[in-house]
């Protein structure tokens, strides 16, 4: 995923002047200013809803009023001139990760849920909301509110409205510039945080509202119209009513409020996720049935809600401005303030005098407005410095701050001038851990790194192949290297010829850059040219829900968030609407409804915003025939040519690749009865013809270890004997049959449910009770490469059609895996065909299962509840978060997609082909330090942070004693020594007391483990806070976390981004670690152990053959046909 390109200092200055000066807006083409007419008002809402309260003012006039001085002098007062804004485009805008709790909140169990439903909906709603809101939510205290009011900027990384970045907005080039060139011509660009400067590949990306807030190196804030501070009346739209409300901008606290007496009637500008206007907000306008002529004045504000009101962690505020003038004032001002505050936070991380001067000027202006003339001017006392550090979220103890202040005040005056303040800041931001690394690689620490030393560091320490792209790394060196600055007007010949070097400050900035991101993949993206069934697919369950499964809210916003995070399989549950229009909701629950047409419209718009690879829409159809036909029409009309309605090649035996399906939308739906009959007739006529080799979409035959099995023709004898057998015999024989390629299309016994409800395994009974499909042909025809199929067994003709998809709930899947032979059949099935697994119905609080349990069986679509940011979602994000994996597709491990050849007897072939050898995986993690750790919710400003780090390793193997061995730190794993699914290996660092700003741990962990699935090993770092600075414990909750796939982790020194319990990335909180990985080797068993294992296998084979001979033995010819 491309990262934002940094701006030059001159470009930053130009953009700052363009934004800060009201004179620059004269080129903007002003819209016509018009009031909301009485006709518009009446058309939008009933008269009762539109009556003004006694405290409301009349709509604001269109003419500008002169501004008044604001109390916050970091921003400029100005006449209320109309500001320009970017024209909305049709491109959708990304959104940050959805909020969710890392720890699953308490909720009702299945029994209490049933009791509650029997007592009526009122009680049900109270119980559900009470469990999720009251038990898991703290009341917002006035102390927390006051602390937010005093903040200088955001802590979390909110994606800008015009950013098209990926899921993870990783840091790129931490705010940094040099002092060697005061004109800034040769300075390293400042504050280029990926996704924060609104650029991609050096170009402005389209979006709802421009957020081109430049890096503010002068400390001059944006112009704030006084009209917004005095309040403007705007129409507030909800599902129940629309009424005029007066909104105020509090620039000192950087918040917007519409009722100062209620905390719920306000939001902070730092919490704004996105401001949508025009076509980007059209789905909401149409949902609330607001006339088309008001689209130009409609804007929707999405903001994070820490209170999690009604289970929603992101709230939406829908507004209609009275005229274009007020519309532009609000949208432009909010975005500019947000950008300015981010810039000020980013500039604090800079190393130059200019960035320090910006904060000095800001504090001096603030102090001069509050102090009398008799007090000291032009100096900051200890109280002022402590206040500034709190505003900048510098969480270190007062003792540490006072010690640094005393060193910077050698004369003991009790205050600092600018020189002393600059010394204090440099001491506070000194990275001794980075200096120690720098000393080991630079021959001359004062002069800096030469080019050869820099490249050697990349190759030997960072394990980067610089020779593969020398131009790139030459440019990186030139970016961070500086030539010595002349001390006099004339430079000697020796000074002129001295090579450029990278100084310590530039080296620190480089370590934060995207060039060495911790989970960065290959720069050259490999095409996804394998068949679709050979990939893991990022999938969501009940995507339409924002929160709980039983009484949550259904919204199109949930689809937007999932698609912006790279989801490639979304679910739509369709039910008959009362007015003839199908609706989407969680049926037979108290969840709200949303129109099917609105969902498909939003899906079509955002389908490829994060990746061009195919999107799968999984339909769960509960509609009658009439509204099914309506659904088919909606899909075709909204998705157009992107909807795949015909196969590329008829009678194919394999699925196309994601590369071939780029920008295509696939529908997963069960086939119609008419379609099933036609498919059977077609199979009899055309046989089992393979894909034409002359086709441009055909693939070369894989002759090494992936062979398409031979398919018996229709006219050949059936592999199974036609004589009548007992159910146990059928089960025993069918369990051992290998799954082969099959019919050209899928036959289906589709019902409303997606799999076998009771998880039974009796194939005869399932076939006898085969029901006719309830899906109409226009809708069933859309299931081209992803046709839903009711599970009967893994050996029937339906289970061997190349385009079928089995869907199982986690419980049904687990029941199937209890039978060893069925489990092996399932794994073999998933090598050739698609499968989807979703959470069980008892997970009413939207919790999740361990995805590794299903990935290790080769399940392609492991659908999770994305509403909850628990460990499962963290692992899912890690699976699809690195390099080319950001496409939403990850190539499955070789052992899960390619069968191995074997010379064993046919009856043992299946087991031999699916056997996986264990591998030895060894790696080390040096937890060096942490930077600017956040406070947990509820901590007082004076409470110190006593951090320690836990490193956990998760794998996809069954629990076994001694599966993992660790060295270093404190072992916090399970006492029984078992390692595997649900039992990670865990180690802890030492506790660093009273330092949340720059704690140094220097703990090294070496971990060795045996696993069959090295590509399914995950590592999680968790930052905890000790309750007393001496003991370990987690009762205060985790401060931050980061999860990565081991195979994606890059080696060397890396800064790890940290995320909160809702999945949002902290702006400047990081872990600094060194990672080393050794080559993976196959575990060699000793002869004695291997002999025991072989004896057991021989005994099993003899018993197996004896059982077969007692019943009906399969002919060798049939076995060769079934086991090629």
PDB file of C-alpha atoms in Angstrom, residues 13-177:
ATOM      1  CA  UNK A  13       4.754  27.083   3.861  1.00  0.00           C
ATOM      2  CA  UNK A  14       2.714  27.849   0.741  1.00  0.00           C
ATOM      3  CA  UNK A  15      -0.113  25.605   1.850  1.00  0.00           C
ATOM      4  CA  UNK A  16      -0.034  27.143   5.332  1.00  0.00           C
ATOM      5  CA  UNK A  17      -0.327  30.651   3.905  1.00  0.00           C
ATOM      6  CA  UNK A  18      -3.114  29.588   1.577  1.00  0.00           C
ATOM      7  CA  UNK A  19      -5.069  28.155   4.474  1.00  0.00           C
ATOM      8  CA  UNK A  20      -4.334  30.766   7.121  1.00  0.00           C
ATOM      9  CA  UNK A  21      -4.836  33.916   5.102  1.00  0.00           C
ATOM     10  CA  UNK A  22      -8.424  34.910   4.420  1.00  0.00           C
ATOM     11  CA  UNK A  23      -7.243  36.890   1.416  1.00  0.00           C
ATOM     12  CA  UNK A  24      -6.391  33.655  -0.362  1.00  0.00           C
ATOM     13  CA  UNK A  25     -10.014  32.610  -0.542  1.00  0.00           C
ATOM     14  CA  UNK A  26     -10.935  35.260  -3.082  1.00  0.00           C
ATOM     15  CA  UNK A  27     -10.321  32.810  -5.938  1.00  0.00           C
ATOM     16  CA  UNK A  28     -12.997  30.518  -4.598  1.00  0.00           C
ATOM     17  CA  UNK A  29     -16.170  30.699  -6.615  1.00  0.00           C
ATOM     18  CA  UNK A  30     -18.790  31.593  -4.027  1.00  0.00           C
ATOM     19  CA  UNK A  31     -22.043  29.770  -4.137  1.00  0.00           C
ATOM     20  CA  UNK A  32     -25.350  31.538  -3.967  1.00  0.00           C
ATOM     21  CA  UNK A  33     -26.302  32.149  -0.356  1.00  0.00           C
ATOM     22  CA  UNK A  34     -29.873  31.264   0.302  1.00  0.00           C
ATOM     23  CA  UNK A  35     -31.972  30.581   3.372  1.00  0.00           C
ATOM     24  CA  UNK A  36     -33.978  27.432   3.939  1.00  0.00           C
ATOM     25  CA  UNK A  37     -37.381  28.338   2.721  1.00  0.00           C
ATOM     26  CA  UNK A  38     -40.555  27.642   4.603  1.00  0.00           C
ATOM     27  CA  UNK A  39     -41.464  25.170   1.881  1.00  0.00           C
ATOM     28  CA  UNK A  40     -38.205  23.264   2.409  1.00  0.00           C
ATOM     29  CA  UNK A  41     -38.779  23.177   6.127  1.00  0.00           C
ATOM     30  CA  UNK A  42     -42.291  21.856   5.820  1.00  0.00           C
ATOM     31  CA  UNK A  43     -41.196  19.257   3.277  1.00  0.00           C
ATOM     32  CA  UNK A  44     -38.607  17.891   5.656  1.00  0.00           C
ATOM     33  CA  UNK A  45     -40.458  17.578   8.919  1.00  0.00           C
ATOM     34  CA  UNK A  46     -43.858  17.906  10.561  1.00  0.00           C
ATOM     35  CA  UNK A  47     -44.811  21.248  11.980  1.00  0.00           C
ATOM     36  CA  UNK A  48     -44.473  20.049  15.545  1.00  0.00           C
ATOM     37  CA  UNK A  49     -40.908  19.028  14.929  1.00  0.00           C
ATOM     38  CA  UNK A  50     -40.014  22.305  13.257  1.00  0.00           C
ATOM     39  CA  UNK A  51     -41.231  24.675  15.967  1.00  0.00           C
ATOM     40  CA  UNK A  52     -38.414  26.704  17.443  1.00  0.00           C
ATOM     41  CA  UNK A  53     -37.726  26.501  21.129  1.00  0.00           C
ATOM     42  CA  UNK A  54     -37.712  29.694  23.118  1.00  0.00           C
ATOM     43  CA  UNK A  55     -33.981  29.593  23.429  1.00  0.00           C
ATOM     44  CA  UNK A  56     -33.279  29.108  19.722  1.00  0.00           C
ATOM     45  CA  UNK A  57     -32.283  31.950  17.513  1.00  0.00           C
ATOM     46  CA  UNK A  58     -33.506  32.555  14.032  1.00  0.00           C
ATOM     47  CA  UNK A  59     -31.578  31.289  11.034  1.00  0.00           C
ATOM     48  CA  UNK A  60     -28.321  33.110  10.487  1.00  0.00           C
ATOM     49  CA  UNK A  61     -28.134  35.818   7.844  1.00  0.00           C
ATOM     50  CA  UNK A  62     -26.236  35.187   4.655  1.00  0.00           C
ATOM     51  CA  UNK A  63     -24.057  38.225   4.940  1.00  0.00           C
ATOM     52  CA  UNK A  64     -20.787  37.833   6.839  1.00  0.00           C
ATOM     53  CA  UNK A  65     -20.285  39.495  10.180  1.00  0.00           C
ATOM     54  CA  UNK A  66     -17.027  40.862  11.475  1.00  0.00           C
ATOM     55  CA  UNK A  67     -15.140  38.460  13.675  1.00  0.00           C
ATOM     56  CA  UNK A  68     -14.208  39.097  17.246  1.00  0.00           C
ATOM     57  CA  UNK A  69     -11.033  38.148  19.050  1.00  0.00           C
ATOM     58  CA  UNK A  70     -11.028  34.617  20.336  1.00  0.00           C
ATOM     59  CA  UNK A  71      -9.735  33.609  23.729  1.00  0.00           C
ATOM     60  CA  UNK A  72      -7.525  30.918  22.235  1.00  0.00           C
ATOM     61  CA  UNK A  73      -4.686  32.836  20.668  1.00  0.00           C
ATOM     62  CA  UNK A  74      -3.286  29.844  18.835  1.00  0.00           C
ATOM     63  CA  UNK A  75      -5.875  30.524  16.174  1.00  0.00           C
ATOM     64  CA  UNK A  76      -6.521  33.687  14.229  1.00  0.00           C
ATOM     65  CA  UNK A  77      -9.669  35.798  14.554  1.00  0.00           C
ATOM     66  CA  UNK A  78     -10.986  36.878  11.206  1.00  0.00           C
ATOM     67  CA  UNK A  79     -14.016  38.271   9.443  1.00  0.00           C
ATOM     68  CA  UNK A  80     -16.446  35.487   8.658  1.00  0.00           C
ATOM     69  CA  UNK A  81     -15.416  35.119   5.052  1.00  0.00           C
ATOM     70  CA  UNK A  82     -16.655  32.200   2.986  1.00  0.00           C
ATOM     71  CA  UNK A  83     -13.977  29.553   2.786  1.00  0.00           C
ATOM     72  CA  UNK A  84     -13.497  27.294  -0.168  1.00  0.00           C
ATOM     73  CA  UNK A  85     -13.865  23.553  -0.118  1.00  0.00           C
ATOM     74  CA  UNK A  86     -13.025  20.773  -2.505  1.00  0.00           C
ATOM     75  CA  UNK A  87     -15.864  19.688  -4.731  1.00  0.00           C
ATOM     76  CA  UNK A  88     -17.192  16.296  -3.675  1.00  0.00           C
ATOM     77  CA  UNK A  89     -16.369  13.451  -5.970  1.00  0.00           C
ATOM     78  CA  UNK A  90     -17.792  10.039  -6.530  1.00  0.00           C
ATOM     79  CA  UNK A  91     -14.781   8.366  -4.917  1.00  0.00           C
ATOM     80  CA  UNK A  92     -15.624   6.990  -1.517  1.00  0.00           C
ATOM     81  CA  UNK A  93     -13.552   8.004   1.464  1.00  0.00           C
ATOM     82  CA  UNK A  94     -11.805   5.655   3.826  1.00  0.00           C
ATOM     83  CA  UNK A  95     -12.796   5.302   7.403  1.00  0.00           C
ATOM     84  CA  UNK A  96     -10.853   4.291  10.466  1.00  0.00           C
ATOM     85  CA  UNK A  97     -11.262   0.913  12.086  1.00  0.00           C
ATOM     86  CA  UNK A  98     -14.597   0.399  13.829  1.00  0.00           C
ATOM     87  CA  UNK A  99     -14.613   0.825  17.553  1.00  0.00           C
ATOM     88  CA  UNK A 100     -14.934  -2.255  19.666  1.00  0.00           C
ATOM     89  CA  UNK A 101     -13.797  -3.551  23.002  1.00  0.00           C
ATOM     90  CA  UNK A 102     -10.717  -5.744  23.247  1.00  0.00           C
ATOM     91  CA  UNK A 103     -12.329  -7.474  26.211  1.00  0.00           C
ATOM     92  CA  UNK A 104     -15.761  -8.880  25.435  1.00  0.00           C
ATOM     93  CA  UNK A 105     -18.355  -7.074  27.563  1.00  0.00           C
ATOM     94  CA  UNK A 106     -20.646  -9.033  29.834  1.00  0.00           C
ATOM     95  CA  UNK A 107     -23.818 -10.097  28.112  1.00  0.00           C
ATOM     96  CA  UNK A 108     -26.782 -12.405  28.391  1.00  0.00           C
ATOM     97  CA  UNK A 109     -26.391 -16.096  27.841  1.00  0.00           C
ATOM     98  CA  UNK A 110     -28.622 -18.065  25.526  1.00  0.00           C
ATOM     99  CA  UNK A 111     -31.032 -19.128  28.279  1.00  0.00           C
ATOM    100  CA  UNK A 112     -31.589 -15.666  29.673  1.00  0.00           C
ATOM    101  CA  UNK A 113     -31.987 -14.448  26.108  1.00  0.00           C
ATOM    102  CA  UNK A 114     -34.840 -16.891  25.546  1.00  0.00           C
ATOM    103  CA  UNK A 115     -36.491 -15.953  28.851  1.00  0.00           C
ATOM    104  CA  UNK A 116     -36.222 -12.280  28.004  1.00  0.00           C
ATOM    105  CA  UNK A 117     -37.800 -12.774  24.586  1.00  0.00           C
ATOM    106  CA  UNK A 118     -40.722 -14.624  26.151  1.00  0.00           C
ATOM    107  CA  UNK A 119     -41.448 -11.635  28.395  1.00  0.00           C
ATOM    108  CA  UNK A 120     -41.803  -9.093  25.634  1.00  0.00           C
ATOM    109  CA  UNK A 121     -39.714  -6.735  23.616  1.00  0.00           C
ATOM    110  CA  UNK A 122     -39.572  -4.012  26.228  1.00  0.00           C
ATOM    111  CA  UNK A 123     -37.835  -6.230  28.748  1.00  0.00           C
ATOM    112  CA  UNK A 124     -35.608  -7.674  26.039  1.00  0.00           C
ATOM    113  CA  UNK A 125     -34.358  -4.271  25.041  1.00  0.00           C
ATOM    114  CA  UNK A 126     -33.739  -3.290  28.640  1.00  0.00           C
ATOM    115  CA  UNK A 127     -31.797  -6.449  29.392  1.00  0.00           C
ATOM    116  CA  UNK A 128     -29.699  -6.345  26.240  1.00  0.00           C
ATOM    117  CA  UNK A 129     -28.844  -2.685  26.510  1.00  0.00           C
ATOM    118  CA  UNK A 130     -28.364  -2.893  30.226  1.00  0.00           C
ATOM    119  CA  UNK A 131     -25.834  -5.702  29.868  1.00  0.00           C
ATOM    120  CA  UNK A 132     -23.844  -4.005  27.141  1.00  0.00           C
ATOM    121  CA  UNK A 133     -24.108  -0.390  28.304  1.00  0.00           C
ATOM    122  CA  UNK A 134     -24.371  -0.294  32.069  1.00  0.00           C
ATOM    123  CA  UNK A 135     -22.084  -3.172  32.964  1.00  0.00           C
ATOM    124  CA  UNK A 136     -19.342  -2.452  30.427  1.00  0.00           C
ATOM    125  CA  UNK A 137     -19.456   1.318  30.273  1.00  0.00           C
ATOM    126  CA  UNK A 138     -18.149   3.796  32.742  1.00  0.00           C
ATOM    127  CA  UNK A 139     -19.889   7.072  33.288  1.00  0.00           C
ATOM    128  CA  UNK A 140     -17.859   9.902  31.805  1.00  0.00           C
ATOM    129  CA  UNK A 141     -16.469  11.848  34.721  1.00  0.00           C
ATOM    130  CA  UNK A 142     -16.053  15.593  34.847  1.00  0.00           C
ATOM    131  CA  UNK A 143     -12.340  15.058  35.422  1.00  0.00           C
ATOM    132  CA  UNK A 144     -11.979  13.248  32.092  1.00  0.00           C
ATOM    133  CA  UNK A 145     -13.990  15.938  30.335  1.00  0.00           C
ATOM    134  CA  UNK A 146     -11.827  18.692  31.783  1.00  0.00           C
ATOM    135  CA  UNK A 147      -8.708  16.836  30.725  1.00  0.00           C
ATOM    136  CA  UNK A 148     -10.051  16.539  27.177  1.00  0.00           C
ATOM    137  CA  UNK A 149     -10.819  20.270  27.185  1.00  0.00           C
ATOM    138  CA  UNK A 150      -7.173  21.037  27.922  1.00  0.00           C
ATOM    139  CA  UNK A 151      -5.664  18.707  25.313  1.00  0.00           C
ATOM    140  CA  UNK A 152      -3.449  20.241  22.621  1.00  0.00           C
ATOM    141  CA  UNK A 153      -4.227  17.606  20.035  1.00  0.00           C
ATOM    142  CA  UNK A 154      -5.355  14.070  19.287  1.00  0.00           C
ATOM    143  CA  UNK A 155      -3.878  10.906  20.726  1.00  0.00           C
ATOM    144  CA  UNK A 156      -5.472   8.579  18.180  1.00  0.00           C
ATOM    145  CA  UNK A 157      -4.756   8.414  14.490  1.00  0.00           C
ATOM    146  CA  UNK A 158      -7.978   9.375  12.716  1.00  0.00           C
ATOM    147  CA  UNK A 159      -7.917   8.820   8.986  1.00  0.00           C
ATOM    148  CA  UNK A 160      -8.419  12.050   7.102  1.00  0.00           C
ATOM    149  CA  UNK A 161     -11.520  12.418   5.015  1.00  0.00           C
ATOM    150  CA  UNK A 162      -9.626  12.501   1.757  1.00  0.00           C
ATOM    151  CA  UNK A 163      -7.165   9.746   2.525  1.00  0.00           C
ATOM    152  CA  UNK A 164      -7.354   6.570   0.492  1.00  0.00           C
ATOM    153  CA  UNK A 165      -4.833   4.804   2.664  1.00  0.00           C
ATOM    154  CA  UNK A 166      -4.967   1.280   3.899  1.00  0.00           C
ATOM    155  CA  UNK A 167      -6.286  -0.113   7.080  1.00  0.00           C
ATOM    156  CA  UNK A 168      -3.189   0.708   9.048  1.00  0.00           C
ATOM    157  CA  UNK A 169      -2.151   4.314   8.855  1.00  0.00           C
ATOM    158  CA  UNK A 170       1.426   3.543   9.869  1.00  0.00           C
ATOM    159  CA  UNK A 171       3.831   6.332  10.645  1.00  0.00           C
ATOM    160  CA  UNK A 172       5.934   7.578   7.790  1.00  0.00           C
ATOM    161  CA  UNK A 173       8.904   9.778   8.557  1.00  0.00           C
ATOM    162  CA  UNK A 174       8.254  10.915  12.098  1.00  0.00           C
ATOM    163  CA  UNK A 175       8.047  14.676  12.385  1.00  0.00           C
ATOM    164  CA  UNK A 176      11.610  15.786  11.834  1.00  0.00           C
ATOM    165  CA  UNK A 177      13.645  18.505  10.257  1.00  0.00           C
TER     166      UNK A 177
END
